[in-house]
mmCIF file of C-alpha atoms and ligand atoms in Angstrom:
data_model
loop_
_atom_site.group_PDB
_atom_site.id
_atom_site.type_symbol
_atom_site.label_atom_id
_atom_site.label_comp_id
_atom_site.label_asym_id
_atom_site.label_seq_id
_atom_site.Cartn_x
_atom_site.Cartn_y
_atom_site.Cartn_z
ATOM 1 C CA MET A 712 27.668 117.048 218.045
ATOM 2 C CA PRO A 713 30.443 115.014 220.225
ATOM 3 C CA THR A 714 29.376 112.642 222.722
ATOM 4 C CA VAL A 715 32.451 113.025 224.906
ATOM 5 C CA PRO A 716 33.653 116.320 226.860
ATOM 6 C CA ILE A 717 35.197 118.967 224.517
ATOM 7 C CA SER A 718 37.760 121.744 225.231
ATOM 8 C CA PHE A 719 39.102 124.426 223.574
ATOM 9 C CA GLU A 720 42.437 125.804 223.530
ATOM 10 C CA PHE A 721 43.749 129.676 222.904
ATOM 11 C CA PHE A 722 46.841 131.614 222.753
ATOM 12 C CA PRO A 723 47.310 134.993 224.217
ATOM 13 C CA PRO A 724 47.050 137.761 221.608
ATOM 14 C CA LYS A 725 49.564 140.361 220.785
ATOM 15 C CA THR A 726 47.315 143.194 220.139
ATOM 16 C CA ASP A 727 43.941 144.710 221.176
ATOM 17 C CA ALA A 728 42.181 143.726 217.444
ATOM 18 C CA LEU A 729 43.466 140.215 217.995
ATOM 19 C CA ALA A 730 42.156 140.205 221.682
ATOM 20 C CA ASP A 731 38.378 141.263 220.386
ATOM 21 C CA GLN A 732 38.870 138.083 217.755
ATOM 22 C CA LEU A 733 39.926 135.550 220.292
ATOM 23 C CA TRP A 734 37.256 136.763 222.876
ATOM 24 C CA GLN A 735 34.823 136.844 220.030
ATOM 25 C CA ALA A 736 35.719 133.138 219.186
ATOM 26 C CA LEU A 737 35.379 132.359 222.660
ATOM 27 C CA GLN A 738 31.652 133.502 223.123
ATOM 28 C CA GLN A 739 30.865 131.585 220.134
ATOM 29 C CA LEU A 740 32.556 128.546 221.248
ATOM 30 C CA LYS A 741 31.458 128.274 224.865
ATOM 31 C CA GLN A 742 28.059 127.794 223.197
ATOM 32 C CA LEU A 743 29.010 124.133 222.782
ATOM 33 C CA ASN A 744 29.519 123.990 226.211
ATOM 34 C CA PRO A 745 33.478 123.168 226.571
ATOM 35 C CA ALA A 746 34.423 121.289 229.672
ATOM 36 C CA PHE A 747 37.352 123.489 229.900
ATOM 37 C CA VAL A 748 39.171 126.256 227.761
ATOM 38 C CA SER A 749 42.558 126.352 228.123
ATOM 39 C CA VAL A 750 45.460 129.180 227.479
ATOM 40 C CA THR A 751 48.979 128.419 226.249
ATOM 41 C CA TYR A 752 52.276 130.124 227.651
ATOM 42 C CA GLY A 753 55.208 131.406 225.443
ATOM 43 C CA ALA A 754 58.130 129.043 226.082
ATOM 44 C CA GLY A 755 60.462 130.942 228.013
ATOM 45 C CA GLY A 756 57.878 132.608 229.714
ATOM 46 C CA SER A 757 57.536 135.458 226.678
ATOM 47 C CA THR A 758 53.409 135.328 227.305
ATOM 48 C CA ARG A 759 53.857 135.211 231.004
ATOM 49 C CA GLN A 760 51.941 138.408 231.633
ATOM 50 C CA ARG A 761 49.434 138.219 228.795
ATOM 51 C CA THR A 762 48.786 134.486 229.651
ATOM 52 C CA GLN A 763 48.097 135.696 233.573
ATOM 53 C CA GLU A 764 45.664 138.451 232.469
ATOM 54 C CA LEU A 765 43.802 136.260 229.548
ATOM 55 C CA VAL A 766 43.335 133.486 232.074
ATOM 56 C CA ALA A 767 42.151 136.035 234.927
ATOM 57 C CA ARG A 768 39.555 137.456 232.344
ATOM 58 C CA ILE A 769 38.432 133.866 231.339
ATOM 59 C CA CYS A 770 38.094 132.737 235.225
ATOM 60 C CA GLN A 771 36.244 135.938 235.833
ATOM 61 C CA ASP A 772 33.924 136.682 232.614
ATOM 62 C CA GLY A 773 34.382 133.802 230.216
ATOM 63 C CA GLY A 774 31.163 131.917 231.251
ATOM 64 C CA VAL A 775 32.878 128.611 231.027
ATOM 65 C CA PRO A 776 33.211 126.161 234.058
ATOM 66 C CA GLU A 777 36.833 125.934 233.944
ATOM 67 C CA ALA A 778 39.961 127.716 232.700
ATOM 68 C CA ALA A 779 43.059 125.973 232.524
ATOM 69 C CA ALA A 780 46.396 127.643 232.225
ATOM 70 C CA HIS A 781 49.710 126.192 230.281
ATOM 71 C CA LEU A 782 52.778 126.457 232.300
ATOM 72 C CA THR A 783 56.346 125.586 230.678
ATOM 73 C CA CYS A 784 59.465 125.461 232.842
ATOM 74 C CA VAL A 785 62.238 126.269 230.330
ATOM 75 C CA GLY A 786 64.348 129.049 231.202
ATOM 76 C CA ALA A 787 62.769 129.522 234.751
ATOM 77 C CA SER A 788 63.885 128.858 238.262
ATOM 78 C CA ARG A 789 61.717 127.030 240.634
ATOM 79 C CA ASP A 790 61.118 130.225 242.566
ATOM 80 C CA GLU A 791 59.872 132.000 239.545
ATOM 81 C CA ILE A 792 57.511 128.914 238.536
ATOM 82 C CA ALA A 793 56.269 129.305 241.746
ATOM 83 C CA GLU A 794 55.475 133.122 241.992
ATOM 84 C CA VAL A 795 53.684 132.281 238.267
ATOM 85 C CA VAL A 796 51.629 129.510 239.960
ATOM 86 C CA GLU A 797 50.657 131.293 243.054
ATOM 87 C CA ALA A 798 49.416 134.195 240.706
ATOM 88 C CA PHE A 799 47.529 131.665 238.903
ATOM 89 C CA TRP A 800 45.835 129.794 241.902
ATOM 90 C CA GLN A 801 45.048 133.524 243.354
ATOM 91 C CA VAL A 802 42.873 134.264 240.192
ATOM 92 C CA GLY A 803 41.172 131.014 240.366
ATOM 93 C CA VAL A 804 43.007 128.668 238.063
ATOM 94 C CA ARG A 805 42.433 125.208 239.282
ATOM 95 C CA HIS A 806 43.752 123.326 236.206
ATOM 96 C CA ILE A 807 47.328 123.605 234.755
ATOM 97 C CA VAL A 808 48.774 122.027 231.536
ATOM 98 C CA ALA A 809 52.342 121.291 232.655
ATOM 99 C CA LEU A 810 55.096 121.439 230.059
ATOM 100 C CA ARG A 811 58.940 121.779 229.645
ATOM 101 C CA GLY A 812 58.562 124.023 226.309
ATOM 102 C CA ASP A 813 60.718 124.417 223.634
ATOM 103 C CA ALA A 814 64.139 125.347 223.769
ATOM 104 C CA PRO A 815 65.229 128.948 222.475
ATOM 105 C CA GLN A 816 66.088 128.975 218.968
ATOM 106 C CA ASN A 817 69.648 129.847 219.779
ATOM 107 C CA ALA A 818 69.883 126.755 221.958
ATOM 108 C CA ASP A 819 73.584 125.728 221.382
ATOM 109 C CA SER A 820 73.332 122.450 219.581
ATOM 110 C CA ALA A 821 77.084 121.472 220.348
ATOM 111 C CA ALA A 822 76.069 121.241 223.806
ATOM 112 C CA GLY A 823 73.456 119.162 223.250
ATOM 113 C CA GLY A 824 70.664 121.609 222.476
ATOM 114 C CA TYR A 825 68.242 121.982 225.616
ATOM 115 C CA GLN A 826 69.826 122.982 228.598
ATOM 116 C CA PRO A 827 67.778 123.063 232.083
ATOM 117 C CA HIS A 828 67.728 126.299 233.729
ATOM 118 C CA PRO A 829 70.287 125.223 236.888
ATOM 119 C CA GLN A 830 67.917 126.136 239.531
ATOM 120 C CA GLY A 831 65.007 125.117 237.449
ATOM 121 C CA TYR A 832 62.858 121.903 236.643
ATOM 122 C CA ALA A 833 64.684 119.894 233.853
ATOM 123 C CA TYR A 834 61.610 118.267 232.198
ATOM 124 C CA ALA A 835 57.860 118.330 232.357
ATOM 125 C CA ALA A 836 57.630 115.278 235.090
ATOM 126 C CA ASP A 837 59.681 117.404 237.408
ATOM 127 C CA LEU A 838 57.514 120.654 236.793
ATOM 128 C CA VAL A 839 54.589 118.124 237.756
ATOM 129 C CA ALA A 840 56.040 116.848 240.805
ATOM 130 C CA GLY A 841 56.411 120.742 241.908
ATOM 131 C CA LEU A 842 53.185 121.677 241.207
ATOM 132 C CA ARG A 843 51.532 118.720 243.269
ATOM 133 C CA GLN A 844 53.498 120.118 246.303
ATOM 134 C CA GLN A 845 52.346 123.661 245.827
ATOM 135 C CA HIS A 846 48.524 123.488 245.091
ATOM 136 C CA PRO A 847 46.060 120.789 244.485
ATOM 137 C CA PHE A 848 45.464 121.281 240.764
ATOM 138 C CA LYS A 849 44.151 118.991 237.915
ATOM 139 C CA ILE A 850 47.180 118.619 235.944
ATOM 140 C CA SER A 851 47.634 117.877 231.997
ATOM 141 C CA VAL A 852 50.522 117.064 230.392
ATOM 142 C CA ALA A 853 51.680 116.347 226.696
ATOM 143 C CA ALA A 854 51.485 113.078 224.722
ATOM 144 C CA TYR A 855 53.065 112.615 221.547
ATOM 145 C CA PRO A 856 51.548 109.711 218.896
ATOM 146 C CA GLU A 857 54.236 110.360 216.580
ATOM 147 C CA THR A 858 57.099 110.725 219.329
ATOM 148 C CA HIS A 859 58.852 113.722 220.490
ATOM 149 C CA PRO A 860 61.133 115.052 218.103
ATOM 150 C CA GLU A 861 63.809 115.127 220.713
ATOM 151 C CA ALA A 862 63.146 111.785 222.477
ATOM 152 C CA ILE A 863 66.192 109.310 221.832
ATOM 153 C CA SER A 864 63.346 106.495 220.969
ATOM 154 C CA PRO A 865 59.540 106.178 220.610
ATOM 155 C CA GLN A 866 60.138 104.006 223.732
ATOM 156 C CA ALA A 867 61.799 106.489 225.627
ATOM 157 C CA ASP A 868 59.270 109.179 224.776
ATOM 158 C CA LEU A 869 56.447 107.055 226.083
ATOM 159 C CA ASP A 870 58.451 106.034 229.469
ATOM 160 C CA ASN A 871 58.872 109.651 229.866
ATOM 161 C CA LEU A 872 55.065 109.942 229.440
ATOM 162 C CA LYS A 873 54.611 107.280 232.522
ATOM 163 C CA ARG A 874 56.886 109.340 234.485
ATOM 164 C CA LYS A 875 54.737 112.366 233.899
ATOM 165 C CA PHE A 876 51.877 110.482 235.575
ATOM 166 C CA ASP A 877 53.831 108.775 237.853
ATOM 167 C CA SER A 878 54.821 112.470 239.280
ATOM 168 C CA GLY A 879 51.275 112.771 239.681
ATOM 169 C CA ALA A 880 49.558 114.251 236.222
ATOM 170 C CA ASP A 881 46.056 113.358 235.925
ATOM 171 C CA GLN A 882 45.884 113.483 232.042
ATOM 172 C CA ALA A 883 47.541 113.744 228.977
ATOM 173 C CA ILE A 884 46.185 115.911 225.579
ATOM 174 C CA THR A 885 48.054 114.935 222.462
ATOM 175 C CA GLN A 886 50.095 116.646 220.045
ATOM 176 C CA PHE A 887 48.112 117.256 216.697
ATOM 177 C CA PHE A 888 48.046 114.294 214.337
ATOM 178 C CA PHE A 889 46.075 113.606 211.063
ATOM 179 C CA GLU A 890 46.185 109.758 210.589
ATOM 180 C CA ALA A 891 43.357 108.843 213.117
ATOM 181 C CA GLU A 892 44.844 105.236 213.456
ATOM 182 C CA LEU A 893 47.827 106.808 215.296
ATOM 183 C CA TYR A 894 45.607 107.378 218.617
ATOM 184 C CA PRO A 895 44.582 103.683 219.073
ATOM 185 C CA ARG A 896 48.023 102.336 218.600
ATOM 186 C CA PHE A 897 49.351 105.137 221.096
ATOM 187 C CA VAL A 898 46.715 104.248 223.247
ATOM 188 C CA GLU A 899 47.596 100.479 223.517
ATOM 189 C CA ARG A 900 51.197 101.098 223.674
ATOM 190 C CA ALA A 901 50.489 103.547 226.672
ATOM 191 C CA ARG A 902 48.071 100.694 228.488
ATOM 192 C CA ALA A 903 51.104 98.040 227.698
ATOM 193 C CA ILE A 904 53.622 99.910 229.991
ATOM 194 C CA GLY A 905 50.793 100.783 232.532
ATOM 195 C CA ILE A 906 49.505 104.231 231.782
ATOM 196 C CA THR A 907 45.695 104.030 232.900
ATOM 197 C CA GLN A 908 44.819 107.973 232.743
ATOM 198 C CA PRO A 909 42.900 109.336 230.287
ATOM 199 C CA ILE A 910 44.783 110.166 226.848
ATOM 200 C CA ILE A 911 42.797 112.973 225.025
ATOM 201 C CA PRO A 912 43.287 113.012 221.285
ATOM 202 C CA GLY A 913 44.110 116.919 220.293
ATOM 203 C CA VAL A 914 42.844 118.168 216.773
ATOM 204 C CA LEU A 915 43.923 120.942 214.947
ATOM 205 C CA PRO A 916 41.450 122.137 212.566
ATOM 206 C CA ILE A 917 43.387 123.474 209.357
ATOM 207 C CA HIS A 918 42.641 126.852 208.407
ATOM 208 C CA GLN A 919 45.635 127.384 206.177
ATOM 209 C CA PHE A 920 47.444 124.388 204.500
ATOM 210 C CA ALA A 921 50.845 126.070 204.207
ATOM 211 C CA GLN A 922 50.526 127.497 207.875
ATOM 212 C CA MET A 923 49.484 123.780 208.938
ATOM 213 C CA GLU A 924 52.542 122.240 207.385
ATOM 214 C CA ARG A 925 54.851 124.394 208.924
ATOM 215 C CA PHE A 926 53.481 123.523 212.619
ATOM 216 C CA ALA A 927 53.430 120.134 211.486
ATOM 217 C CA GLY A 928 57.370 120.644 210.835
ATOM 218 C CA MET A 929 57.853 122.366 214.040
ATOM 219 C CA CYS A 930 56.639 119.497 216.524
ATOM 220 C CA GLY A 931 56.893 116.478 214.141
ATOM 221 C CA ALA A 932 53.449 115.731 213.236
ATOM 222 C CA SER A 933 53.502 114.094 209.927
ATOM 223 C CA VAL A 934 51.198 115.032 206.680
ATOM 224 C CA PRO A 935 49.787 112.254 205.000
ATOM 225 C CA PRO A 936 49.739 112.423 201.080
ATOM 226 C CA TRP A 937 45.918 111.971 201.138
ATOM 227 C CA LEU A 938 45.900 115.443 203.098
ATOM 228 C CA ARG A 939 47.874 117.109 200.890
ATOM 229 C CA GLN A 940 45.655 116.104 197.911
ATOM 230 C CA LYS A 941 42.684 116.876 199.231
ATOM 231 C CA LEU A 942 43.953 120.806 200.620
ATOM 232 C CA ALA A 943 47.030 122.256 199.395
ATOM 233 C CA ASP A 944 45.859 123.643 196.112
ATOM 234 C CA LEU A 945 42.507 124.823 197.521
ATOM 235 C CA GLN A 946 42.807 128.780 198.178
ATOM 236 C CA PRO A 947 42.065 128.629 202.024
ATOM 237 C CA ASP A 948 39.295 131.444 201.560
ATOM 238 C CA SER A 949 37.137 129.690 199.355
ATOM 239 C CA GLN A 950 34.240 127.472 199.867
ATOM 240 C CA ALA A 951 35.726 124.728 198.490
ATOM 241 C CA PHE A 952 38.564 124.619 201.394
ATOM 242 C CA GLN A 953 36.195 125.575 204.066
ATOM 243 C CA ASP A 954 34.257 122.335 203.092
ATOM 244 C CA ALA A 955 37.054 120.188 202.617
ATOM 245 C CA ALA A 956 38.515 121.085 206.182
ATOM 246 C CA ALA A 957 35.387 121.243 207.928
ATOM 247 C CA GLU A 958 34.950 117.687 207.003
ATOM 248 C CA GLN A 959 38.381 116.595 207.319
ATOM 249 C CA CYS A 960 38.393 117.774 210.844
ATOM 250 C CA ALA A 961 34.817 116.082 211.451
ATOM 251 C CA GLN A 962 35.993 113.026 210.157
ATOM 252 C CA LEU A 963 38.897 112.903 212.372
ATOM 253 C CA CYS A 964 37.012 113.319 215.466
ATOM 254 C CA ARG A 965 34.228 110.760 214.230
ATOM 255 C CA GLN A 966 37.071 108.190 213.996
ATOM 256 C CA LEU A 967 38.551 109.107 217.230
ATOM 257 C CA LEU A 968 35.280 108.761 219.134
ATOM 258 C CA ALA A 969 34.921 105.535 217.480
ATOM 259 C CA TYR A 970 38.453 104.334 218.634
ATOM 260 C CA GLY A 971 36.969 105.180 222.182
ATOM 261 C CA ALA A 972 38.574 108.775 222.788
ATOM 262 C CA PRO A 973 37.257 110.225 226.056
ATOM 263 C CA ALA A 974 37.316 113.388 225.254
ATOM 264 C CA LEU A 975 38.401 115.865 222.469
ATOM 265 C CA HIS A 976 40.699 118.749 222.961
ATOM 266 C CA PHE A 977 40.667 121.440 219.966
ATOM 267 C CA TYR A 978 43.475 123.664 219.445
ATOM 268 C CA THR A 979 41.537 126.839 218.097
ATOM 269 C CA LEU A 980 43.932 129.308 216.714
ATOM 270 C CA ASN A 981 41.382 131.897 218.306
ATOM 271 C CA ARG A 982 39.197 131.221 215.495
ATOM 272 C CA ALA A 983 35.744 129.800 215.785
ATOM 273 C CA PRO A 984 34.041 129.513 212.552
ATOM 274 C CA LEU A 985 35.611 126.525 210.999
ATOM 275 C CA LEU A 986 35.798 124.607 214.111
ATOM 276 C CA LEU A 987 31.705 125.268 214.949
ATOM 277 C CA ARG A 988 30.861 123.846 211.512
ATOM 278 C CA ALA A 989 33.169 120.936 212.151
ATOM 279 C CA ILE A 990 31.891 119.867 215.333
ATOM 280 C CA GLU A 991 28.376 120.232 214.169
ATOM 281 C CA MET A 992 28.821 117.655 211.601
ATOM 282 C CA VAL A 993 30.599 115.322 214.147
HETATM 283 C C1 FAD B 1999 48.881 119.808 224.468
HETATM 284 C C2 FAD B 1999 50.065 120.440 224.360
HETATM 285 C C3 FAD B 1999 50.234 122.182 225.065
HETATM 286 C C4 FAD B 1999 50.986 122.574 224.909
HETATM 287 N N1 FAD B 1999 51.277 123.885 224.928
HETATM 288 C C5 FAD B 1999 52.452 124.676 224.923
HETATM 289 C C6 FAD B 1999 52.374 125.853 225.570
HETATM 290 O O1 FAD B 1999 51.339 126.461 226.024
HETATM 291 N N2 FAD B 1999 53.737 126.623 225.407
HETATM 292 C C7 FAD B 1999 54.799 126.319 224.722
HETATM 293 O O2 FAD B 1999 55.810 126.613 224.623
HETATM 294 N N3 FAD B 1999 54.554 124.769 224.133
HETATM 295 C C8 FAD B 1999 53.535 124.242 224.413
HETATM 296 N N4 FAD B 1999 53.583 122.804 223.741
HETATM 297 C C9 FAD B 1999 54.774 122.058 223.181
HETATM 298 C C10 FAD B 1999 55.530 121.728 224.068
HETATM 299 O O3 FAD B 1999 56.333 122.498 225.042
HETATM 300 C C11 FAD B 1999 56.721 121.075 223.607
HETATM 301 O O4 FAD B 1999 56.388 119.925 222.772
HETATM 302 C C12 FAD B 1999 58.184 120.788 224.144
HETATM 303 O O5 FAD B 1999 59.369 120.635 223.219
HETATM 304 C C13 FAD B 1999 58.087 119.698 225.043
HETATM 305 O O6 FAD B 1999 57.321 119.808 226.135
HETATM 306 P P1 FAD B 1999 56.757 118.538 227.082
HETATM 307 O O7 FAD B 1999 56.124 119.098 228.169
HETATM 308 O O8 FAD B 1999 56.284 117.278 226.360
HETATM 309 O O9 FAD B 1999 58.440 118.134 227.404
HETATM 310 P P2 FAD B 1999 58.891 116.939 228.277
HETATM 311 O O10 FAD B 1999 57.859 115.832 228.823
HETATM 312 O O11 FAD B 1999 59.758 117.331 229.595
HETATM 313 O O12 FAD B 1999 59.904 116.088 227.332
HETATM 314 C C14 FAD B 1999 60.543 116.813 226.236
HETATM 315 C C15 FAD B 1999 61.609 115.881 225.718
HETATM 316 O O13 FAD B 1999 62.485 115.437 226.549
HETATM 317 C C16 FAD B 1999 62.562 114.162 226.696
HETATM 318 N N5 FAD B 1999 62.731 113.724 228.165
HETATM 319 C C17 FAD B 1999 62.080 113.851 228.785
HETATM 320 N N6 FAD B 1999 62.478 113.503 230.148
HETATM 321 C C18 FAD B 1999 64.034 113.064 229.895
HETATM 322 C C19 FAD B 1999 65.012 112.821 230.599
HETATM 323 N N7 FAD B 1999 65.204 112.770 231.794
HETATM 324 N N8 FAD B 1999 65.999 112.621 229.779
HETATM 325 C C20 FAD B 1999 66.574 112.753 228.600
HETATM 326 N N9 FAD B 1999 65.357 113.114 228.004
HETATM 327 C C21 FAD B 1999 64.111 113.131 228.290
HETATM 328 C C22 FAD B 1999 61.200 113.836 226.182
HETATM 329 O O14 FAD B 1999 60.994 112.285 225.673
HETATM 330 C C23 FAD B 1999 61.269 114.669 225.296
HETATM 331 O O15 FAD B 1999 61.601 114.425 223.816
HETATM 332 C C24 FAD B 1999 52.242 121.852 224.159
HETATM 333 C C25 FAD B 1999 52.065 120.380 223.450
HETATM 334 C C26 FAD B 1999 51.248 119.988 223.725
HETATM 335 C C27 FAD B 1999 51.286 118.666 223.191
#
């Protein structure tokens, strides 16, 4: 078992059957005593209602010490964001993962792709500053060891992370990655520009290789050849795949802990078994 705090991320399910699956996963994973669990927020507010309902239910009945709500600012005015934030506060949310969110798929690339809402927050750093004025939340932000795909350079992206901390963020959670060495290199670069706050690695257990590759393609995470060699040709339902995926996840966690990770955040995809097994092996 990891010797540092762990946390679990869930996404709001679309159907009642998937909601049952999520709740079951939460009940299993809470036995590992997570410091907090978080609920994602569809970019453009597409899951606004479902995120609010799920996070409220976790606050009331989840049996975990803290439920964090993700919040994106893309496509929303500051007033709309303030309303959502107020609703989170009223149901007991005290921790927000503050994000810009992805530009809609149909964003006009000729106009530069991402366009901030005219009355909104342009970037996550601006959202953090707004949250700081509304309520005394704990605030987490996103960090990218392999650089955010839209950033003009790795240094500009790191400077953006610094701005998020300067605006009042308490900690960062990273995008997932598979080469453990990326973590200490990134933390070292962050420390070199004066970032002192915790940077928590985000870990994605691999349930299906093709699905993971799709996610990686969307968020700019690299898939190393050794990982492909290990998992790509195995049937996702096979025992061989389950064993290899659990060992890969556990090994990454062990390496991250050896590199001094202050906590581990897991992208659960609302599933428990693989994660339970991997975490026990750490
Ligand atoms: C831990 C974690 C949780 C996430 N949860 C969700 C979720 O719940 N819902 C969801 O939709 N997405 C989620 N995402 C994905 C995230 O929304 C996308 O990666 C999004 O494209 C960027 O969000 P951000 O908060 O990092 O943006 P920002 O920090 O605002 O950065 C976005 C891009 O703009 C650049 N930039 C920043 N400021 C400026 C500036 N002033 N001028 C020019 N460029 C600038 C940055 O370098 C970067 O390339 C999550 C990501 C992580 C790592």
